[in-house]
Short mmCIF file of C-alpha atoms in Angstrom, two decimals:
data_model
loop_
_atom_site.label_atom_id
_atom_site.label_comp_id
_atom_site.label_asym_id
_atom_site.label_seq_id
_atom_site.Cartn_x
_atom_site.Cartn_y
_atom_site.Cartn_z
CA UNK A 312 -9.67 -72.06 54.88
CA UNK A 313 -7.92 -72.51 58.26
CA UNK A 314 -7.48 -69.72 60.76
CA UNK A 315 -3.75 -69.29 60.11
CA UNK A 316 -4.30 -68.66 56.40
CA UNK A 317 -7.13 -66.25 57.16
CA UNK A 318 -5.05 -64.23 59.62
CA UNK A 319 -2.07 -64.24 57.26
CA UNK A 320 -4.25 -62.90 54.44
CA UNK A 321 -5.74 -60.25 56.73
CA UNK A 322 -2.29 -59.11 57.92
CA UNK A 323 -1.00 -58.93 54.34
CA UNK A 324 -4.00 -56.81 53.29
CA UNK A 325 -3.44 -54.52 56.29
CA UNK A 326 0.22 -54.10 55.37
CA UNK A 327 -0.74 -53.16 51.80
CA UNK A 328 -3.03 -50.46 53.18
CA UNK A 329 -0.28 -49.34 55.54
CA UNK A 330 2.22 -48.91 52.69
CA UNK A 331 -0.30 -46.62 50.97
CA UNK A 332 0.52 -44.00 53.61
CA UNK A 333 4.15 -43.41 52.50
CA UNK A 334 3.01 -43.62 48.87
CA UNK A 335 0.50 -40.85 49.61
CA UNK A 336 3.26 -38.79 51.24
CA UNK A 337 5.43 -39.23 48.16
CA UNK A 338 2.49 -38.08 46.03
CA UNK A 339 2.21 -34.97 48.21
CA UNK A 340 5.92 -34.35 47.74
CA UNK A 341 5.44 -34.48 43.96
CA UNK A 342 2.65 -31.89 44.19
CA UNK A 343 4.78 -29.65 46.42
CA UNK A 344 7.73 -29.76 44.03
CA UNK A 345 5.36 -29.10 41.13
CA UNK A 346 4.01 -26.06 42.99
CA UNK A 347 7.56 -24.80 43.64
CA UNK A 348 8.31 -25.09 39.93
CA UNK A 349 5.20 -23.10 39.04
CA UNK A 350 6.33 -20.40 41.46
CA UNK A 351 9.75 -20.36 39.78
CA UNK A 352 8.09 -20.03 36.36
CA UNK A 353 5.92 -17.11 37.55
CA UNK A 354 9.00 -15.50 39.10
CA UNK A 355 10.79 -15.58 35.72
CA UNK A 356 7.69 -14.22 34.00
CA UNK A 357 7.55 -11.31 36.45
CA UNK A 358 11.10 -10.22 35.58
CA UNK A 359 11.06 -11.19 31.89
CA UNK A 360 7.65 -11.45 30.20
CA UNK A 361 4.77 -13.89 30.30
CA UNK A 362 2.65 -15.58 27.64
CA UNK A 363 1.75 -13.12 24.89
CA UNK A 364 -1.56 -12.51 23.14
CA UNK A 365 -1.47 -9.95 20.31
CA UNK A 366 -4.57 -8.21 18.96
CA UNK A 367 -5.10 -5.69 16.21
CA UNK A 368 -4.62 -3.30 14.74
CA UNK A 369 -8.13 -1.93 15.32
CA UNK A 370 -9.24 1.60 14.40
CA UNK A 371 -11.37 3.17 17.14
CA UNK A 372 -13.60 6.17 16.47
CA UNK A 373 -15.01 7.51 19.78
CA UNK A 374 -18.08 9.71 19.67
CA UNK A 375 -20.97 11.14 21.64
CA UNK A 376 -24.45 10.96 20.21
CA UNK A 377 -26.78 13.79 21.17
CA UNK A 378 -30.32 12.49 21.68
CA UNK A 379 -33.65 14.21 22.19
CA UNK A 380 -35.32 12.58 25.19
CA UNK A 381 -38.52 13.31 27.08
CA UNK A 382 -38.03 14.63 30.62
CA UNK A 383 -40.95 13.81 32.93
CA UNK A 384 -39.30 14.97 36.13
CA UNK A 385 -40.97 18.40 36.02
CA UNK A 386 -44.74 18.05 36.69
CA UNK A 387 -45.35 21.46 35.15
CA UNK A 388 -43.78 20.32 31.87
CA UNK A 389 -44.50 16.58 31.65
CA UNK A 390 -43.55 16.28 27.98
CA UNK A 391 -40.52 18.54 27.94
CA UNK A 392 -37.75 17.57 25.51
CA UNK A 393 -34.15 17.79 26.57
CA UNK A 394 -30.83 16.90 24.96
CA UNK A 395 -28.78 14.04 26.39
CA UNK A 396 -25.30 12.80 25.38
CA UNK A 397 -24.59 9.09 25.04
CA UNK A 398 -20.98 7.92 24.64
CA UNK A 399 -20.06 5.23 22.14
CA UNK A 400 -17.27 4.06 19.89
CA UNK A 401 -17.04 2.62 16.41
CA UNK A 402 -14.54 -0.19 15.83
CA UNK A 403 -13.11 -0.66 12.35
CA UNK A 404 -11.24 -3.91 11.70
CA UNK A 405 -8.65 -4.64 9.01
CA UNK A 406 -9.79 -5.81 5.63
CA UNK A 407 -6.71 -8.03 5.32
CA UNK A 408 -4.15 -9.00 7.95
CA UNK A 409 -0.93 -10.88 7.25
CA UNK A 410 1.53 -11.70 10.03
CA UNK A 411 4.90 -13.39 9.70
CA UNK A 412 6.74 -14.23 12.90
CA UNK A 413 10.08 -15.87 13.69
CA UNK A 414 10.28 -17.33 17.21
CA UNK A 415 13.70 -17.88 18.78
CA UNK A 416 13.49 -19.97 21.99
CA UNK A 417 15.89 -19.85 24.91
CA UNK A 418 16.03 -20.99 28.52
CA UNK A 419 16.13 -19.21 31.86
CA UNK A 420 16.76 -20.77 35.25
CA UNK A 421 15.37 -20.06 38.68
CA UNK A 422 17.26 -22.33 41.05
CA UNK A 423 17.12 -25.85 39.63
CA UNK A 424 14.04 -25.09 37.53
CA UNK A 425 14.27 -24.41 33.81
CA UNK A 426 11.82 -21.97 32.20
CA UNK A 427 11.33 -21.76 28.44
CA UNK A 428 11.15 -18.23 26.98
CA UNK A 429 11.39 -16.78 23.47
CA UNK A 430 12.12 -13.74 21.34
CA UNK A 431 9.92 -12.98 18.34
CA UNK A 432 10.56 -10.79 15.34
CA UNK A 433 7.31 -10.17 13.47
CA UNK A 434 6.15 -8.23 10.44
CA UNK A 435 2.48 -7.26 10.07
CA UNK A 436 0.95 -6.02 6.84
CA UNK A 437 -2.59 -5.43 5.66
CA UNK A 438 -5.25 -2.97 4.68
CA UNK A 439 -7.95 -1.15 6.59
CA UNK A 440 -10.92 0.95 5.46
CA UNK A 441 -10.97 4.43 6.99
CA UNK A 442 -14.40 5.21 8.46
CA UNK A 443 -16.58 8.24 7.76
CA UNK A 444 -18.39 9.87 10.72
CA UNK A 445 -21.47 9.95 8.49
CA UNK A 446 -21.62 6.17 8.83
CA UNK A 447 -22.06 6.25 12.61
CA UNK A 448 -25.19 4.37 13.72
CA UNK A 449 -28.09 6.59 14.74
CA UNK A 450 -30.44 5.90 17.63
CA UNK A 451 -34.05 6.93 18.07
CA UNK A 452 -34.26 10.63 18.91
CA UNK A 453 -30.95 11.36 17.20
CA UNK A 454 -29.99 15.03 17.17
CA UNK A 455 -26.29 15.04 16.27
CA UNK A 456 -22.79 13.67 16.89
CA UNK A 457 -19.70 14.93 18.66
CA UNK A 458 -16.82 12.96 17.14
CA UNK A 459 -13.71 12.44 19.25
CA UNK A 460 -10.09 11.78 18.31
CA UNK A 461 -9.77 8.53 16.32
CA UNK A 462 -6.85 6.23 17.06
CA UNK A 463 -5.34 2.87 16.16
CA UNK A 464 -5.02 0.37 19.01
CA UNK A 465 -2.84 -2.75 19.28
CA UNK A 466 -3.33 -5.20 22.14
CA UNK A 467 -0.24 -6.72 23.81
CA UNK A 468 -0.99 -8.82 26.88
CA UNK A 469 2.40 -8.08 28.50
CA UNK A 470 4.00 -4.85 27.26
CA UNK A 471 7.15 -5.52 29.32
CA UNK A 472 8.10 -7.86 26.49
CA UNK A 473 8.63 -5.02 24.00
CA UNK A 474 12.31 -5.19 23.01
CA UNK A 475 12.21 -1.92 21.04
CA UNK A 476 9.73 0.68 19.92
CA UNK A 477 7.40 -0.87 17.31
CA UNK A 478 7.39 0.82 13.90
CA UNK A 479 3.85 1.42 12.67
CA UNK A 480 2.88 2.98 9.35
CA UNK A 481 -0.59 3.85 8.07
CA UNK A 482 -1.04 4.87 4.46
CA UNK A 483 2.72 5.38 4.18
CA UNK A 484 2.85 7.70 7.20
CA UNK A 485 4.79 6.72 10.35
CA UNK A 486 2.72 7.00 13.53
CA UNK A 487 4.03 7.31 17.07
CA UNK A 488 2.69 4.57 19.31
CA UNK A 489 1.98 5.39 22.95
CA UNK A 490 1.31 3.17 25.93
CA UNK A 491 -2.24 2.05 26.64
CA UNK A 492 -4.74 0.20 24.46
CA UNK A 493 -7.63 2.54 25.42
CA UNK A 494 -10.10 -0.30 24.83
CA UNK A 495 -12.01 -2.01 27.65
CA UNK A 496 -11.57 -5.47 26.20
CA UNK A 497 -7.75 -5.07 26.06
CA UNK A 498 -5.89 -4.89 29.36
CA UNK A 499 -2.55 -3.70 27.91
CA UNK A 500 -1.31 -2.43 24.60
CA UNK A 501 -0.35 0.56 22.48
CA UNK A 502 -2.26 3.23 20.58
CA UNK A 503 -1.58 5.99 18.06
CA UNK A 504 -3.79 8.94 17.20
CA UNK A 505 -4.67 9.40 13.55
CA UNK A 506 -6.33 11.98 11.33
CA UNK A 507 -9.15 10.83 9.09
CA UNK A 508 -8.84 12.41 5.65
CA UNK A 509 -12.05 13.10 3.79
CA UNK A 510 -13.18 10.34 1.47
CA UNK A 511 -12.86 11.16 -2.22
CA UNK A 512 -15.28 8.77 -3.86
CA UNK A 513 -19.02 9.22 -3.71
CA UNK A 514 -21.64 6.60 -4.46
CA UNK A 515 -25.42 6.59 -4.16
CA UNK A 516 -26.89 5.10 -1.02
CA UNK A 517 -29.78 2.70 -0.79
CA UNK A 518 -32.09 5.49 0.33
CA UNK A 519 -31.21 7.65 -2.68
CA UNK A 520 -28.88 9.94 -0.77
CA UNK A 521 -25.19 10.13 -1.58
CA UNK A 522 -22.92 8.13 0.72
CA UNK A 523 -19.16 8.41 1.15
CA UNK A 524 -17.20 5.34 0.01
CA UNK A 525 -14.63 4.11 2.47
CA UNK A 526 -11.02 4.65 1.57
CA UNK A 527 -8.91 1.50 2.00
CA UNK A 528 -5.32 2.22 3.03
CA UNK A 529 -2.35 -0.08 3.73
CA UNK A 530 -0.64 -0.44 7.09
CA UNK A 531 2.52 -2.17 8.33
CA UNK A 532 3.95 -2.96 11.74
CA UNK A 533 7.36 -4.25 12.85
CA UNK A 534 6.99 -5.71 16.35
CA UNK A 535 9.95 -7.25 18.26
CA UNK A 536 8.67 -8.99 21.38
CA UNK A 537 9.76 -11.13 24.31
CA UNK A 538 7.48 -13.78 25.77
CA UNK A 539 7.29 -17.09 27.55
CA UNK A 540 5.68 -20.43 26.89
CA UNK A 541 2.90 -19.42 24.46
CA UNK A 542 2.16 -16.94 21.69
CA UNK A 543 -1.34 -16.13 20.40
CA UNK A 544 -2.87 -13.84 17.77
CA UNK A 545 -6.47 -12.62 17.63
CA UNK A 546 -7.86 -12.88 14.08
CA UNK A 547 -9.57 -9.49 13.78
CA UNK A 548 -9.39 -9.00 9.99
CA UNK A 549 -11.82 -9.96 7.27
CA UNK A 550 -9.06 -12.28 6.04
CA UNK A 551 -6.28 -13.34 8.43
CA UNK A 552 -3.12 -15.13 7.27
CA UNK A 553 -0.67 -15.86 10.07
CA UNK A 554 2.65 -17.66 9.65
CA UNK A 555 4.99 -18.66 12.49
CA UNK A 556 8.39 -20.36 12.26
CA UNK A 557 10.68 -21.56 15.03
CA UNK A 558 13.65 -23.82 15.71
CA UNK A 559 11.81 -25.40 18.67
CA UNK A 560 10.87 -29.00 17.75
CA UNK A 561 8.06 -29.47 20.29
CA UNK A 562 5.12 -27.13 19.55
CA UNK A 563 1.54 -27.56 20.71
CA UNK A 564 -1.12 -25.87 18.58
CA UNK A 565 -3.79 -25.34 21.18
CA UNK A 566 -5.74 -22.21 20.22
CA UNK A 567 -9.29 -21.97 18.90
CA UNK A 568 -8.11 -22.69 15.34
CA UNK A 569 -5.67 -25.33 14.13
CA UNK A 570 -3.11 -24.38 11.48
CA UNK A 571 -4.15 -24.83 7.88
CA UNK A 572 -0.70 -26.29 7.17
CA UNK A 573 2.11 -27.23 9.51
CA UNK A 574 5.36 -29.18 9.52
CA UNK A 575 7.24 -30.33 12.63
CA UNK A 576 10.71 -31.88 12.62
CA UNK A 577 13.83 -32.06 14.74
CA UNK A 578 14.91 -28.76 13.16
CA UNK A 579 11.76 -26.90 14.31
CA UNK A 580 8.28 -26.16 13.04
CA UNK A 581 6.50 -24.08 10.42
CA UNK A 582 2.80 -23.28 10.73
CA UNK A 583 0.26 -21.27 8.75
CA UNK A 584 -3.26 -20.22 9.75
CA UNK A 585 -5.96 -18.85 7.47
CA UNK A 586 -9.04 -17.53 9.30
CA UNK A 587 -11.86 -15.31 8.04
CA UNK A 588 -14.22 -13.09 9.99
CA UNK A 589 -16.96 -15.66 9.31
CA UNK A 590 -15.07 -18.24 11.39
CA UNK A 591 -14.54 -16.27 14.58
CA UNK A 592 -16.39 -14.27 17.22
CA UNK A 593 -13.30 -12.22 18.07
CA UNK A 594 -14.77 -8.95 16.77
CA UNK A 595 -17.84 -9.22 18.96
CA UNK A 596 -15.66 -10.13 21.94
CA UNK A 597 -13.51 -7.03 21.38
CA UNK A 598 -16.57 -4.82 21.11
CA UNK A 599 -17.95 -6.22 24.39
CA UNK A 600 -17.25 -5.13 27.95
CA UNK A 601 -14.01 -7.12 28.15
CA UNK A 602 -14.19 -10.36 30.13
CA UNK A 603 -10.69 -11.33 29.00
CA UNK A 604 -11.87 -14.04 26.58
CA UNK A 605 -10.77 -13.77 22.97
CA UNK A 606 -10.68 -16.39 20.27
CA UNK A 607 -7.09 -16.80 19.10
CA UNK A 608 -4.69 -18.85 17.03
CA UNK A 609 -2.00 -20.05 19.40
CA UNK A 610 1.17 -22.08 19.69
CA UNK A 611 2.79 -23.26 22.92
CA UNK A 612 6.45 -24.23 23.21
CA UNK A 613 6.32 -27.28 25.45
CA UNK A 614 8.95 -29.28 27.29
CA UNK A 615 8.50 -32.86 26.05
CA UNK A 616 9.56 -34.33 29.41
CA UNK A 617 7.61 -32.92 32.34
CA UNK A 618 9.29 -34.69 35.24
CA UNK A 619 6.57 -33.84 37.73
CA UNK A 620 3.83 -35.14 35.48
CA UNK A 621 5.85 -38.31 34.87
CA UNK A 622 6.55 -38.76 38.59
CA UNK A 623 2.88 -38.16 39.42
CA UNK A 624 1.82 -40.81 36.93
CA UNK A 625 4.45 -43.22 38.29
CA UNK A 626 3.22 -42.84 41.89
CA UNK A 627 -0.29 -43.80 40.75
CA UNK A 628 1.11 -47.24 39.91
CA UNK A 629 2.75 -47.55 43.35
CA UNK A 630 -0.18 -49.43 44.89
CA UNK A 631 -0.05 -51.93 42.01
CA UNK A 632 3.68 -52.49 42.64
CA UNK A 633 3.11 -53.19 46.32
CA UNK A 634 0.13 -55.44 45.63
CA UNK A 635 2.01 -57.53 43.07
CA UNK A 636 5.14 -57.82 45.23
CA UNK A 637 3.18 -58.88 48.31
CA UNK A 638 1.18 -61.30 46.20
CA UNK A 639 4.47 -62.83 45.05
CA UNK A 640 5.62 -63.17 48.67
CA UNK A 641 2.35 -64.80 49.57
CA UNK A 642 2.68 -67.31 46.72
CA UNK A 643 6.24 -68.14 47.82
CA UNK A 644 5.01 -68.78 51.33
CA UNK A 645 2.31 -71.13 50.08
CA UNK A 646 4.24 -73.00 47.40
CA UNK A 647 7.66 -73.17 49.07
CA UNK A 648 6.25 -73.45 52.64
CA UNK A 649 8.31 -70.47 53.82
CA UNK A 650 7.40 -68.14 56.63
CA UNK A 651 7.95 -64.41 55.96
CA UNK A 652 7.40 -62.06 58.87
CA UNK A 653 5.16 -59.01 58.67
CA UNK A 654 8.17 -56.77 59.38
CA UNK A 655 9.89 -58.18 56.30
CA UNK A 656 6.79 -57.43 54.23
CA UNK A 657 6.82 -53.89 55.61
CA UNK A 658 10.49 -53.27 54.84
CA UNK A 659 10.09 -54.44 51.25
CA UNK A 660 7.01 -52.21 50.87
CA UNK A 661 8.93 -49.19 52.19
CA UNK A 662 11.75 -49.88 49.73
CA UNK A 663 9.21 -49.82 46.90
CA UNK A 664 7.84 -46.49 48.16
CA UNK A 665 11.33 -44.98 48.45
CA UNK A 666 11.88 -45.73 44.75
CA UNK A 667 9.33 -43.07 43.77
CA UNK A 668 10.94 -40.52 46.10
CA UNK A 669 14.35 -41.27 44.60
CA UNK A 670 12.89 -40.92 41.11
CA UNK A 671 11.47 -37.48 41.93
CA UNK A 672 14.63 -36.11 43.56
CA UNK A 673 17.05 -37.45 40.93
CA UNK A 674 14.95 -36.30 37.96
CA UNK A 675 15.26 -32.68 39.12
CA UNK A 676 19.02 -32.86 38.47
CA UNK A 677 19.49 -35.38 35.65
CA UNK A 678 17.36 -36.58 32.76
CA UNK A 679 14.24 -38.54 33.63
CA UNK A 680 15.48 -41.69 31.89
CA UNK A 681 18.77 -41.71 33.85
CA UNK A 682 16.91 -40.92 37.08
CA UNK A 683 14.54 -43.82 36.49
CA UNK A 684 17.44 -46.16 35.70
CA UNK A 685 19.38 -45.12 38.82
CA UNK A 686 16.39 -45.28 41.19
CA UNK A 687 15.11 -48.61 39.87
CA UNK A 688 18.61 -50.12 39.81
CA UNK A 689 19.23 -49.10 43.43
CA UNK A 690 15.90 -50.52 44.64
CA UNK A 691 16.18 -53.74 42.63
CA UNK A 692 19.73 -54.32 43.92
CA UNK A 693 18.69 -53.68 47.53
CA UNK A 694 15.60 -55.90 47.34
CA UNK A 695 17.47 -58.68 45.52
CA UNK A 696 20.15 -58.72 48.23
CA UNK A 697 17.63 -58.59 51.07
CA UNK A 698 15.27 -61.21 49.62
CA UNK A 699 18.08 -63.70 49.09
CA UNK A 700 18.19 -63.95 52.89
CA UNK A 701 14.45 -63.66 53.49
CA UNK A 702 13.68 -66.42 50.97
CA UNK A 703 16.67 -68.47 52.15
CA UNK A 704 18.21 -68.78 48.68
CA UNK A 705 20.19 -66.47 46.45
CA UNK A 706 18.45 -68.04 43.46
CA UNK A 707 15.07 -67.04 44.84
CA UNK A 708 16.34 -63.57 45.57
CA UNK A 709 17.66 -63.32 42.01
CA UNK A 710 14.33 -64.59 40.63
CA UNK A 711 12.43 -61.96 42.59
CA UNK A 712 14.85 -59.25 41.45
CA UNK A 713 14.27 -60.36 37.86
CA UNK A 714 10.50 -60.09 38.33
CA UNK A 715 10.91 -56.60 39.80
CA UNK A 716 13.08 -55.63 36.82
CA UNK A 717 10.29 -56.70 34.49
CA UNK A 718 7.76 -54.68 36.52
CA UNK A 719 9.94 -51.55 36.51
CA UNK A 720 10.49 -51.93 32.78
CA UNK A 721 6.74 -52.27 32.22
CA UNK A 722 6.10 -49.16 34.32
CA UNK A 723 8.62 -47.15 32.28
CA UNK A 724 6.87 -48.26 29.12
CA UNK A 725 3.55 -47.06 30.55
CA UNK A 726 5.06 -43.68 31.41
CA UNK A 727 6.45 -43.20 27.91
CA UNK A 728 3.30 -44.32 26.11
CA UNK A 729 0.80 -41.83 27.52
CA UNK A 730 -1.79 -42.37 24.79
CA UNK A 731 -1.72 -46.17 25.16
CA UNK A 732 -1.19 -46.32 28.93
CA UNK A 733 -4.69 -47.65 29.70
CA UNK A 734 -4.47 -50.43 27.12
CA UNK A 735 -0.94 -51.47 28.14
CA UNK A 736 -1.81 -51.33 31.84
CA UNK A 737 -4.91 -53.46 31.30
CA UNK A 738 -2.93 -56.06 29.34
CA UNK A 739 -0.22 -56.13 32.03
CA UNK A 740 -2.74 -56.71 34.80
CA UNK A 741 -4.43 -59.46 32.77
CA UNK A 742 -1.13 -61.25 32.14
CA UNK A 743 -0.16 -61.06 35.83
CA UNK A 744 -3.57 -62.30 36.98
CA UNK A 745 -3.45 -65.15 34.46
CA UNK A 746 0.03 -66.14 35.68
CA UNK A 747 -1.13 -66.20 39.31
CA UNK A 748 -4.16 -68.29 38.41
CA UNK A 749 -2.01 -70.79 36.47
CA UNK A 750 0.53 -71.06 39.33
CA UNK A 751 -2.15 -71.63 41.97
CA UNK A 752 -4.49 -73.87 39.97
CA UNK A 753 -3.58 -77.02 41.98
CA UNK A 754 -3.49 -75.45 45.44
CA UNK A 755 -5.99 -76.80 47.95
CA UNK A 756 -7.01 -73.54 49.60
CA UNK A 757 -8.78 -75.38 52.43
CA UNK A 758 -5.54 -77.13 53.38
CA UNK A 759 -3.26 -74.23 52.48
CA UNK A 760 -1.30 -72.74 55.35
CA UNK A 761 -1.02 -75.97 57.35
CA UNK A 762 2.78 -75.71 57.25
CA UNK A 763 2.57 -72.37 59.14
CA UNK A 764 0.46 -73.88 61.95
CA UNK A 765 2.38 -74.49 65.23
CA UNK A 766 2.73 -78.12 66.38
CA UNK A 767 0.62 -77.54 69.47
CA UNK A 768 -2.25 -76.48 67.22
CA UNK A 769 -2.06 -79.58 65.03
CA UNK A 770 -4.59 -82.38 65.79
CA UNK A 771 -3.30 -85.21 68.09
CA UNK A 772 -2.86 -88.76 66.74
CA UNK A 773 -5.58 -91.35 67.58
CA UNK A 774 -5.20 -93.26 70.92
CA UNK A 775 -4.72 -96.61 69.19
CA UNK A 776 -1.73 -95.30 67.34
CA UNK A 777 -0.25 -94.04 70.63
CA UNK A 778 -0.58 -97.50 72.29
CA UNK A 779 1.06 -99.17 69.31
CA UNK A 780 3.93 -96.72 69.39
CA UNK A 781 4.38 -97.30 73.16
CA UNK A 782 4.43 -101.09 72.72
CA UNK A 783 6.94 -100.87 69.91
CA UNK A 784 9.34 -98.75 71.93
CA UNK A 785 10.66 -101.51 74.35
CA UNK A 786 11.00 -103.96 71.51
CA UNK A 787 13.12 -101.57 69.58
CA UNK A 788 15.14 -100.86 72.67
#
């Protein structure tokens, strides 16, 4: 390979690296705009309501257990026995829990950013076994119990979403719900105090003593709620049957349990979950200290076209666009013996980078497909016009514009086919590499670039040929 070809290759590689700088800046702009959108979403959530997680109902029976413990603090009475109170609570979960919810989506705007929110009308029904204080677990040294006020608790992750006072009934009696879940594992919610009636049935215990049978009573809850983006339910019952319907056609079922049955169409979705207490650790998580983690069934209302995700994926292919375009220039220079200046390479590379910035800015105001069409059409038209002069032929400029159109079309296909993007991208790169290899199969790379070499650098003719030319000159004159 001669020096000219080596330097030309080195300059082209340097220009490719140089164009990566504006591509990186465009990528940063995408991240900034994505961050601004997330701030807009959080701003709507702060004044409306955020994602909702609903838990319950759970019956809580607080108590204090009086224990006999040995006090060794007094040396005069080393084995003295004293009474000590230890606080605890007994959680009673529903025997059956059935929830039917109807989700009505709507949109809110913060500036140019659209935020998806919803209203939900839900009806909860089920049964729960009322506990007996005699069933409280006893520790070593047990002396007695002091039973507190029992209450029903319902967890709501964002109580600002309550559209009206929920109507809760237990055993046919309406209960007044008050603010506060009063359970460490639930950050927000409602509770209602209850009275435990004495159990009526008596059955023999395993130890021969009589034991009170739990009384199973029905409950119902009407809960109208606002929320945003996602809705989740914690399966706390022995048997949980949850049904959700909505007119939104783009759900994502992304909780810890997939629906048992579901149907999704352009008219919306219908989903049904069936979860038993054997399938979930939610009860143990509720009885714990409350780290905020609960197993749930969940549905998320998603926007099928995330313009920032699409733009981010598009920018990742920017380096490939520049590489292929510069490779095409390089092949034109070799095959057609043209000379393209480094500044012309740089201008074309900048035009390719500006396409991604146009795509980002336009997609915030019009649909992504129209934004892509407008941005690609503008860049292809500009480059086709410019290259018709650079390549010294309008046909060559048109041919390059056609190749760019194919590349932009291939990129759009990659963006739409997220699941098959790797396979399609690999096939595209293979086809392009194969085409370059076929086009350059007859090129003598050792002699390539001789047309770019200045005349003063070319080797001089042999001296014998000079003398013959000098002798022939007078004769011709």
